[in-house]
Short mmCIF file of C-alpha atoms in Angstrom, two decimals:
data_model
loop_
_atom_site.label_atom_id
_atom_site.label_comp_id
_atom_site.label_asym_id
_atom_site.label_seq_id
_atom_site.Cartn_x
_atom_site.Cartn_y
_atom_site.Cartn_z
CA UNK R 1 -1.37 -8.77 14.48
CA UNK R 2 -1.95 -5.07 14.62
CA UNK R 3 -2.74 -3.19 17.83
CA UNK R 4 -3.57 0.20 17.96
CA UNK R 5 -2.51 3.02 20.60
CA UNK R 6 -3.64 6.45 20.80
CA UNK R 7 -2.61 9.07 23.73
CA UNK R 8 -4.66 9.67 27.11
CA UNK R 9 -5.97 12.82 25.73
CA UNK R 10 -7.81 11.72 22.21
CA UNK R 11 -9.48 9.57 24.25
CA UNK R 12 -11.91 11.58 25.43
CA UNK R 13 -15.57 10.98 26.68
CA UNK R 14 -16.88 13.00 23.42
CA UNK R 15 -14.76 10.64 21.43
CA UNK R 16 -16.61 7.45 22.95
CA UNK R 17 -19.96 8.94 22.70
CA UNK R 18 -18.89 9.03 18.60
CA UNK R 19 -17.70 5.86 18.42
CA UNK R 20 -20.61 4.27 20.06
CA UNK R 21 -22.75 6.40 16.97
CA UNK R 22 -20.68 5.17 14.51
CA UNK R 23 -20.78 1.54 15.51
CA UNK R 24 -23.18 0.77 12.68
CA UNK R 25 -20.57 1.22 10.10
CA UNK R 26 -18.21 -1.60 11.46
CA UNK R 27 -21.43 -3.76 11.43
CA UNK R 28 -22.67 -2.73 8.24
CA UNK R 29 -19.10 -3.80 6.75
CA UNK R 30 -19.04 -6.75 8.89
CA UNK R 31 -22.56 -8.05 7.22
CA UNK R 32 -21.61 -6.84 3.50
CA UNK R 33 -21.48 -9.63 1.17
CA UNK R 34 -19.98 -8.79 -2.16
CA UNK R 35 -22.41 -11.03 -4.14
CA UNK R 36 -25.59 -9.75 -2.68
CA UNK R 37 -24.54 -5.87 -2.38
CA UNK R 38 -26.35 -4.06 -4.54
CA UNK R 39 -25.07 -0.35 -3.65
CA UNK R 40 -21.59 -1.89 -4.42
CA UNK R 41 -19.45 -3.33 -7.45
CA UNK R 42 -16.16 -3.22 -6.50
CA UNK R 43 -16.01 -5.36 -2.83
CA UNK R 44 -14.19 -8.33 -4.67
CA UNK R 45 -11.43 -7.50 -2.43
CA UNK R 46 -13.61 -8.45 0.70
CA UNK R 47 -13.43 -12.17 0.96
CA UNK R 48 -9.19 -11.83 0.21
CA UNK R 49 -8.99 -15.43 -1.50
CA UNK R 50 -11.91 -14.58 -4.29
CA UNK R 51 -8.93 -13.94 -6.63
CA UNK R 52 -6.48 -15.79 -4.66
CA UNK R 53 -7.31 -19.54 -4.13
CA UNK R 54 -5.15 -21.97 -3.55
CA UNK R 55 -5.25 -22.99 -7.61
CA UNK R 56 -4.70 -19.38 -8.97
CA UNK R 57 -1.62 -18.91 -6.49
CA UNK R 58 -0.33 -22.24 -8.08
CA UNK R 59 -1.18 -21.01 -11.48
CA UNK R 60 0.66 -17.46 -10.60
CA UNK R 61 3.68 -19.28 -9.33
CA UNK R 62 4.20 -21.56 -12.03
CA UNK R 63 3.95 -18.37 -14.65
CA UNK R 64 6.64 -16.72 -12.37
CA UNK R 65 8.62 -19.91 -12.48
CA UNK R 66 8.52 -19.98 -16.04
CA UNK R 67 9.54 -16.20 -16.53
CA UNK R 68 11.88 -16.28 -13.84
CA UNK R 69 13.74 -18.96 -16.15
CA UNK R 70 14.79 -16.79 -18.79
CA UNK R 71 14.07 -13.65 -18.05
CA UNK R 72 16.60 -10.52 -16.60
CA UNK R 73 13.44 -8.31 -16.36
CA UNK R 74 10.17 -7.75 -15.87
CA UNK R 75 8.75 -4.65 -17.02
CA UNK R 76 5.67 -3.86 -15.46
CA UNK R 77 3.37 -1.64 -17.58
CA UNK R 78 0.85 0.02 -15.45
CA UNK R 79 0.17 3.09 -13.91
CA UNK R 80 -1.55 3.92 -9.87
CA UNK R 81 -3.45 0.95 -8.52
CA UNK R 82 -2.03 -1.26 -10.93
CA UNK R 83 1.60 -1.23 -9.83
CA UNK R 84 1.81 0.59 -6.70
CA UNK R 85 1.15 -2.18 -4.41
CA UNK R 86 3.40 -5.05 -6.08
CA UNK R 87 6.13 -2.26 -5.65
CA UNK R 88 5.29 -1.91 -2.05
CA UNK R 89 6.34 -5.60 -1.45
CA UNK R 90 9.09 -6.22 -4.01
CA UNK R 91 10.72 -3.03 -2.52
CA UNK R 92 10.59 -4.13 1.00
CA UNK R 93 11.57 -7.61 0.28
CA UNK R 94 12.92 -8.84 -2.85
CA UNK R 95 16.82 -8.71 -1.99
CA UNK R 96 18.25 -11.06 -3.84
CA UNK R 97 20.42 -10.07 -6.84
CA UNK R 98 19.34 -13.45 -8.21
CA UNK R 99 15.66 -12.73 -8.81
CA UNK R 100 14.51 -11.45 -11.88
CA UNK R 101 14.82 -7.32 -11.84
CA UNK R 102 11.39 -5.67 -11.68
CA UNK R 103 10.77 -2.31 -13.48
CA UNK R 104 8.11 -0.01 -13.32
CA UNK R 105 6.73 1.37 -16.62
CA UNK R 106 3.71 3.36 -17.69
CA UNK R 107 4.44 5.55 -14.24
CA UNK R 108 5.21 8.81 -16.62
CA UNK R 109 5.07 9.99 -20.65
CA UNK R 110 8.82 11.18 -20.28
CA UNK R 111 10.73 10.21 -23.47
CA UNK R 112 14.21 10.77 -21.79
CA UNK R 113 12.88 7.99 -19.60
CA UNK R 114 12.16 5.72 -22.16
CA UNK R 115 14.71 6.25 -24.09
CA UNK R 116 16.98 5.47 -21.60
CA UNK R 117 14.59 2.15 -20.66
CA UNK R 118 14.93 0.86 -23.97
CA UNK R 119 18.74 1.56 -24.08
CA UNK R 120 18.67 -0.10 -20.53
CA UNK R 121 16.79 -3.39 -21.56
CA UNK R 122 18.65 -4.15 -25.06
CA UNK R 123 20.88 -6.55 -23.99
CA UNK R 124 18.74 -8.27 -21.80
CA UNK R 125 16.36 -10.85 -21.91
CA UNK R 126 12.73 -9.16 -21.29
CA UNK R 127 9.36 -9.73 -20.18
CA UNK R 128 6.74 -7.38 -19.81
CA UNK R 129 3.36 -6.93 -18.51
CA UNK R 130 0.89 -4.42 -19.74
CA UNK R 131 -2.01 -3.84 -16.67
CA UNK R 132 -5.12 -2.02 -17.70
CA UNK R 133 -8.69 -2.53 -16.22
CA UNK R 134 -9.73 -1.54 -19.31
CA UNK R 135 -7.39 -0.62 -20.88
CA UNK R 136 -8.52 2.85 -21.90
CA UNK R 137 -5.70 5.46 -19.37
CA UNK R 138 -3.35 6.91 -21.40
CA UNK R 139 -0.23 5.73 -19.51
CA UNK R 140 -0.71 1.85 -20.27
CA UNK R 141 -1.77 2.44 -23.95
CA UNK R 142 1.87 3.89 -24.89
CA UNK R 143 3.76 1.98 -23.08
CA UNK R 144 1.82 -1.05 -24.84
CA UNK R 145 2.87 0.69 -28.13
CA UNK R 146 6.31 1.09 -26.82
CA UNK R 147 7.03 -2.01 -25.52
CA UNK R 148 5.51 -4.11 -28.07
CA UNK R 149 7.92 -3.13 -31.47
CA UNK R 150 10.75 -3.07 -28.67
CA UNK R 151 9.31 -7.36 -28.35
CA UNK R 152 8.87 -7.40 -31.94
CA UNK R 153 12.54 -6.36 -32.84
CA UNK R 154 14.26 -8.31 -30.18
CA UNK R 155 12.33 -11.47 -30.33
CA UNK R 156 10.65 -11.82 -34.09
CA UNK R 157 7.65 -13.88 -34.38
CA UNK R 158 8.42 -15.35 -30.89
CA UNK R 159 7.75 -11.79 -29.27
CA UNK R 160 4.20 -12.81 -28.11
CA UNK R 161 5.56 -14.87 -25.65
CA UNK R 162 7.27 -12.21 -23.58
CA UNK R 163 4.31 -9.62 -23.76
CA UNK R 164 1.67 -10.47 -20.97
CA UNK R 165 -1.27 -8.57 -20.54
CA UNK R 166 -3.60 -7.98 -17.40
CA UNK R 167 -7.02 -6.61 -18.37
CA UNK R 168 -10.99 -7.63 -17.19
CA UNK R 169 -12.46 -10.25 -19.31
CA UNK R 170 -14.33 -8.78 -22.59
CA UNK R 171 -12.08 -6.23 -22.92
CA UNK R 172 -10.00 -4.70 -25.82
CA UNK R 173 -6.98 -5.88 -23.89
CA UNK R 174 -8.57 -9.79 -23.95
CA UNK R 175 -9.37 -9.39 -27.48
CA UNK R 176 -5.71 -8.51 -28.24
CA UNK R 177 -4.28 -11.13 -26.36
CA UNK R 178 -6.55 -13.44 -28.27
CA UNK R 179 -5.95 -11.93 -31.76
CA UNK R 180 -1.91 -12.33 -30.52
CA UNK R 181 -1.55 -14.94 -28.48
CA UNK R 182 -0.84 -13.34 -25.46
CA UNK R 183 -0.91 -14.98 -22.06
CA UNK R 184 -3.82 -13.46 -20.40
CA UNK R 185 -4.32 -12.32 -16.56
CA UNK R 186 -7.45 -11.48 -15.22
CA UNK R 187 -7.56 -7.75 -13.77
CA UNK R 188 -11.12 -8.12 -11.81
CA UNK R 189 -14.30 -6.35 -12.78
CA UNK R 190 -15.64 -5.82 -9.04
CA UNK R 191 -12.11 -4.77 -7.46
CA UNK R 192 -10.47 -1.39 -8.13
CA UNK R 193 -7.08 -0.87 -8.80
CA UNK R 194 -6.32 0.75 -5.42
CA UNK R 195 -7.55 -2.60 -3.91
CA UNK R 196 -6.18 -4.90 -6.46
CA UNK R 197 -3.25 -6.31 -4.57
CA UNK R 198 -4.17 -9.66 -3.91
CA UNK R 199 -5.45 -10.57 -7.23
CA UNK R 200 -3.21 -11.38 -10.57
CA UNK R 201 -2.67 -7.44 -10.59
CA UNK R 202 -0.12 -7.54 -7.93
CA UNK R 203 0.63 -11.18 -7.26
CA UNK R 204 2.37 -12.09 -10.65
CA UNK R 205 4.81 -9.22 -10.47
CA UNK R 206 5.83 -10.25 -6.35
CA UNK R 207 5.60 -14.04 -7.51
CA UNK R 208 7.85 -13.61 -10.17
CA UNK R 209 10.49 -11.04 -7.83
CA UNK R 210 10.84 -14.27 -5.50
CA UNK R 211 7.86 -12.96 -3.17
CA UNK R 212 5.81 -15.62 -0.82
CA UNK R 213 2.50 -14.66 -2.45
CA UNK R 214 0.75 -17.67 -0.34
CA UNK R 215 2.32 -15.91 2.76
CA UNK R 216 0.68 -12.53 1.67
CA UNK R 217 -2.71 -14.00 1.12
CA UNK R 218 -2.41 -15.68 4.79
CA UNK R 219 -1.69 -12.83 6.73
CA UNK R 220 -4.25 -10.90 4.87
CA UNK R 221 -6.80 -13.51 5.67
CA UNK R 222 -5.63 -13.68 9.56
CA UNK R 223 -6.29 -10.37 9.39
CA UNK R 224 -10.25 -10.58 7.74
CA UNK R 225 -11.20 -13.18 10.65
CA UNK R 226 -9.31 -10.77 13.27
CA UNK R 227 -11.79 -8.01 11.89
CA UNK R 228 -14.78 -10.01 10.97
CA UNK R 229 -14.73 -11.46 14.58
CA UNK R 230 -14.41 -8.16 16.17
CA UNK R 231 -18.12 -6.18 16.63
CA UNK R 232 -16.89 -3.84 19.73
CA UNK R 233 -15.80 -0.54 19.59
CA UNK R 234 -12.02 -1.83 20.18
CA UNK R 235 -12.13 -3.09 16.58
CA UNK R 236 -9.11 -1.70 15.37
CA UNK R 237 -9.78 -0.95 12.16
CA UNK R 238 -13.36 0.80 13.42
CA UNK R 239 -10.98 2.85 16.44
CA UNK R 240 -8.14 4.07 13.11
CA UNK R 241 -11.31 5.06 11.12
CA UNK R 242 -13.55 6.58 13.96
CA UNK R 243 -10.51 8.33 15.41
CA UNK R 244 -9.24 9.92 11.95
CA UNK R 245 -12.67 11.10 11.08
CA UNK R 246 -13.39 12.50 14.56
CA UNK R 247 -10.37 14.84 14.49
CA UNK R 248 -11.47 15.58 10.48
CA UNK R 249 -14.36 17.06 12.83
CA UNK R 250 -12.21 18.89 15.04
CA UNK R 251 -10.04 20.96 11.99
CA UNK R 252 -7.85 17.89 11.39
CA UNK R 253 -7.66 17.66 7.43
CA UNK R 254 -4.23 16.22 6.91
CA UNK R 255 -2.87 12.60 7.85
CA UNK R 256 0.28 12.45 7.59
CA UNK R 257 1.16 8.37 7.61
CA UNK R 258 5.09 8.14 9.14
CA UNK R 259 7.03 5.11 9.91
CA UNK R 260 10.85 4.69 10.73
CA UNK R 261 11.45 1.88 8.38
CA UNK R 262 12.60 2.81 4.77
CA UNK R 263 11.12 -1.06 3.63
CA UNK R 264 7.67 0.82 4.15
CA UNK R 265 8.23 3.69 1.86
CA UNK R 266 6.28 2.45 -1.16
CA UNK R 267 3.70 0.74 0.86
CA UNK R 268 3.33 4.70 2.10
CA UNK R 269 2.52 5.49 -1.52
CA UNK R 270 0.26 2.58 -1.49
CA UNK R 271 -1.86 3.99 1.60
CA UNK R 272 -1.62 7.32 -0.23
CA UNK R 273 -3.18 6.68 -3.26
CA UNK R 274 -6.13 4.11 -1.44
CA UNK R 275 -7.18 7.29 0.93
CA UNK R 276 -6.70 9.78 -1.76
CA UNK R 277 -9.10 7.89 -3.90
CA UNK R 278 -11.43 6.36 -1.61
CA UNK R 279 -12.43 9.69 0.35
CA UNK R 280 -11.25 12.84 -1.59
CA UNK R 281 -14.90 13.11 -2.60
CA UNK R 282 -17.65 15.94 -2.70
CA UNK R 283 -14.78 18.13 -0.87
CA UNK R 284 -14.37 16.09 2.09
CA UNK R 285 -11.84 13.86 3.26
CA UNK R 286 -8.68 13.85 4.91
CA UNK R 287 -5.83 14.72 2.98
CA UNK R 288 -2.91 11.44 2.93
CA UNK R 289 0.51 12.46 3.07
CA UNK R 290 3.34 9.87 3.89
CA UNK R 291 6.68 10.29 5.42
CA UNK R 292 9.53 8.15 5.71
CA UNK R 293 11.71 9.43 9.17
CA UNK R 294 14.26 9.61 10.27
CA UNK R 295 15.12 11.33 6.91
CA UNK R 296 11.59 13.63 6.55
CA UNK R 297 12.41 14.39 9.99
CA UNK R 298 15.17 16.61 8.53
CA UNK R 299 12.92 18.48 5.69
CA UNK R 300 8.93 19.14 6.63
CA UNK R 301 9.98 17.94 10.55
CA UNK R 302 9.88 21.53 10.96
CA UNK R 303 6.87 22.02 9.86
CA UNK R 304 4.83 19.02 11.50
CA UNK R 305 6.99 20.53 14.69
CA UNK R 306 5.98 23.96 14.31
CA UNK R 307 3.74 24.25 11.44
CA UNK R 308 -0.49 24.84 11.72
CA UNK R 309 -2.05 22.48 13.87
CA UNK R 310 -4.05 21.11 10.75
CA UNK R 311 -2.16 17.64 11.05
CA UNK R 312 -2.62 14.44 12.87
CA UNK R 313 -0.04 11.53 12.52
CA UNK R 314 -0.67 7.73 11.78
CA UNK R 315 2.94 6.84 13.40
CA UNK R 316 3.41 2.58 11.93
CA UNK R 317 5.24 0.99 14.65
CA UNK R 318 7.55 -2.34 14.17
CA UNK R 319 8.20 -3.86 17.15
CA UNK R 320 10.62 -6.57 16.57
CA UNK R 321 13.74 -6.54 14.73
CA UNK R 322 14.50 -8.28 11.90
CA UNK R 323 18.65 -8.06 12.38
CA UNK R 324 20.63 -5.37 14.36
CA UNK R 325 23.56 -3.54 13.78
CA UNK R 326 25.78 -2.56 16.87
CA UNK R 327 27.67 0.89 16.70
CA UNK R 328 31.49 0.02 17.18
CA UNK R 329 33.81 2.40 19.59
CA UNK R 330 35.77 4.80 17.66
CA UNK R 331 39.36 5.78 17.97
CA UNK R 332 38.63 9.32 16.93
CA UNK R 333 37.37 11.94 19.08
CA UNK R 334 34.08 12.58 17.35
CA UNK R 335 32.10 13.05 19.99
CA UNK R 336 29.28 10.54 19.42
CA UNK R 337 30.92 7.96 22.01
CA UNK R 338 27.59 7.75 24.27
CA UNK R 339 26.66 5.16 21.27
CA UNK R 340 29.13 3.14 21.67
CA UNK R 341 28.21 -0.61 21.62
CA UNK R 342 24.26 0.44 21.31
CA UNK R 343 22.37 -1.54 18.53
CA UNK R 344 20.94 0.75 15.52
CA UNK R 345 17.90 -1.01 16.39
CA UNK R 346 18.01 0.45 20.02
CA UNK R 347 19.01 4.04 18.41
CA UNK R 348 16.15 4.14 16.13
CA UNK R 349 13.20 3.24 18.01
CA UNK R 350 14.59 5.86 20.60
CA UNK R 351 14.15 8.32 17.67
CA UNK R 352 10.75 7.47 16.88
CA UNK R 353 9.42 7.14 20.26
CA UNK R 354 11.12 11.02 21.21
CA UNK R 355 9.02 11.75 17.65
CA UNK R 356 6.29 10.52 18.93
CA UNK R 357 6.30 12.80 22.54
CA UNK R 358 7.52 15.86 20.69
CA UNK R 359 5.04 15.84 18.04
CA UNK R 360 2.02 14.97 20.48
CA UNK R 361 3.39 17.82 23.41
CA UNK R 362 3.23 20.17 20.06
CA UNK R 363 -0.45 19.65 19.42
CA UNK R 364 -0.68 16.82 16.73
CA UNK R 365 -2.84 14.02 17.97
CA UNK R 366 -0.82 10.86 16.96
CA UNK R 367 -2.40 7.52 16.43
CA UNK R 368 0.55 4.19 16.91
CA UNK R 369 -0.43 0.84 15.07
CA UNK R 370 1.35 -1.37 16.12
CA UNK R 371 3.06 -4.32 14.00
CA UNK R 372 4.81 -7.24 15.92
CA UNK R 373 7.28 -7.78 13.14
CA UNK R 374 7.68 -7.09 9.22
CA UNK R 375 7.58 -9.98 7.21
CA UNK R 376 5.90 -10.77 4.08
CA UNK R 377 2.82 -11.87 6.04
CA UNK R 378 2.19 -8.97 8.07
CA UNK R 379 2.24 -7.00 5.50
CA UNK R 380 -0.13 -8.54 3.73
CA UNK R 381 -1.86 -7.80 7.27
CA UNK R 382 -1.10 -4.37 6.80
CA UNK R 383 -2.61 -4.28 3.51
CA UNK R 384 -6.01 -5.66 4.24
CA UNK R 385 -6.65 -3.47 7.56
CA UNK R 386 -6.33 -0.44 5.75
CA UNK R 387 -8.71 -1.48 2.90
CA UNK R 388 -10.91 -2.77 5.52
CA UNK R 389 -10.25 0.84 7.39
CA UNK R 390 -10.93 3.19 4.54
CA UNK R 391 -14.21 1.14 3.81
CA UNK R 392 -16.03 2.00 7.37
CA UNK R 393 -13.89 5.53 7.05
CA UNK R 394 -15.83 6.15 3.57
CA UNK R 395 -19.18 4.95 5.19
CA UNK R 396 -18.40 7.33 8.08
CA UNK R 397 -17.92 10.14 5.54
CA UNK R 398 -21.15 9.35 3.24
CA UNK R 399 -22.85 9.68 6.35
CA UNK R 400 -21.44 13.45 7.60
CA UNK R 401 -21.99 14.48 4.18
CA UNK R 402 -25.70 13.65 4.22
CA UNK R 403 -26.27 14.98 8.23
CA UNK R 404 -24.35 18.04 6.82
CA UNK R 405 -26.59 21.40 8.03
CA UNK R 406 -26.63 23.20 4.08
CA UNK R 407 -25.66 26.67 4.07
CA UNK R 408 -28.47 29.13 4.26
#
């Protein structure tokens, strides 16, 4: 599970004294229920297995097995919320040059890139999936009209069959899957694309890249009961959220989100665009920025290092391994022999925890959650404690806004 750890001096008397006047926002999400809410329409995420019972995960998997049969690729049509968190998992996990090769359309309106897509994809067998809520952005709509002559020509009257589409029910994209024949995934009315990850938004896609979707949708749900059963102020999604908010009090308007595991790098675009989206409202809100060390280390480093103390850093810490790679003597005198026989795994978390001291003896406040291991589960983990995090975190905001003194 995740733990959170925050240095001695952010945890300040002043800091507690918040937190104990914010504690009605953990209970208020705590008590929301997603059928009864009536200030809210898009908590479908909430209950994690709305979307995701046990039959729809069988139903997802057996469409997966099915494309996975034939298919070299799966094109995945769909732009933000609707692709950037089945990226974050396929990225991190899907490995194996045997699984069907996911690619993600409907990110840009370049015609270079789609000219070389379509070049790309000719000679090889294609599905794709077009995901629009409702199917009115821009993006979607031409790859739709893209991709679907592209079917048309390679497949004839059979093209239907490789062109799936992901919209709400009632929608134009419904009524031209019915007017087609299209299969037909349901992109939920009360959940927003930014939260849409365990639903048939992002669980087809990691189904059919070889992904344990039934492992995501139990680590997420470990991690609602860990939360739910939590009403203190040691909650930690209620300590990330009070403690990011508190030092947006205290002239901290940037979070910069780091790891030191490339596998996280699109779930960093993930948290990105949830924060972004969820709080940068009625000019307020911390602005998300995610780095991927130790390779950022060696570009805007200098500036988290040296730059205006405007910053605090969200530092995601794995603590187990998942394999090791020891650093072999050399025969050559190239003065790196003090590694000799250490693991990479040893090297690296040496890095990040020197990051770590530099960056907090510089000024930036740095808040460590803690992951015991990265698996397909914990991310799913992952997933749901920041949705759950940016939900009290936008509470905590709506409530500044309205206690805000107005300018005289």
């Amino acid at each position: 599970m995740i733990t959170l750890k925050t240095a001695a001096q952010n945890r300040t008397a002043e800091f507690t004294a918040y937190q104990k006047k914010q504690l009605a926002r953990l209970h208020q999400v705590q008590e929301t229920d997603p059928a009864t809410d009536s200030q809210h329409d898009d908590l479908g995420w909430l209950t994690v297995t709305k979307w995701a019972d046990t039959t729809q995960l069988a139903h997802l998997q057996a469409l997966a097995t099915k494309i996975q049969a034939t298919a070299d690729v799966l094109v995945i049509v769909g732009v933000g919320g609707s692709n950037q968190a089945a990226r974050a998992v396929i990225e991190a996990f899907a490995q194996s040059t045997d699984q069907v090769q996911i690619i993600y359309a409907g990110t840009n309106l370049s015609p270079a890139y789609y000219q070389r897509l379509l070049t790309e994809l000719a000679d090889k067998d294609v599905y794709v999936d077009v995901i629009a809520k409702n199917f009115a952005t821009l993006e979607p709509g031409i790859g739709f009209r893209i991709f679907k002559p592209f079917l048309q020509e390679k497949y004839g009257s059979d093209y239907a069959e490789h062109l799936l589409v992901t919209g709400t029910i009632g929608s134009q994209l419904e009524a031209l899957a019915s007017a087609e024949g299209y299969p037909f995934l349901t992109f939920p009315t009360d959940i927003g694309g930014r939260f849409s990850v365990f639903s048939d938004v992002g669980l087809l896609p990691m189904a059919v890249a070889g992904i344990d979707i039934t492992a995501l949708i139990k680590g997420a749900t470990q991690m609602r009961a860990a939360l739910q059963a939590d009403t203190s102020l040691n909650n930690p999604a209620f300590q990330y959220a009070t403690q990011r908010n508190y030092l947006l009090q205290q002239g901290k308007g940037i979070e910069v989100l780091a790891h030191f595991e490339p596998q996280l790098d699109f779930f960093g675009r993930w948290w990105t665009q949830l924060f972004a989206e969820s709080e940068g409202k009625q000019n307020t809100g911390l602005f998300p920025v995610a780095l991927s060390y130790s390779e950022d280390l060696h570009s805007v480093g200098q500036y988290i290092q040296q730059g205006q103390r405007q910053l605090l850093e969200t530092m995601l810490v794995i603590d187990q391994p998942q394999q090791d790679l020891t650093i072999q003597p050399s025969q050559l005198l190239d003065n790196f022999d003090y590694l000799n026989d250490l693991g990479l795994w040893q090297i690296n978390k040496i890095a990040e925890q020197a990051t770590v001291t530099a960056h907090q003896a510089s000024g930036i406040p740095v808040i460590e959650l803690h992951v015991d291991q990265l698996n397909v589960s914990t991310l799913g983990q992952l997933f749901y404690f920041f949705e759950y995090a940016v939900f009290i975190s936008s509470l905590i905001l709506l409530i500044s806004l309205v206690l805000r003194p107005t300018s005289s």
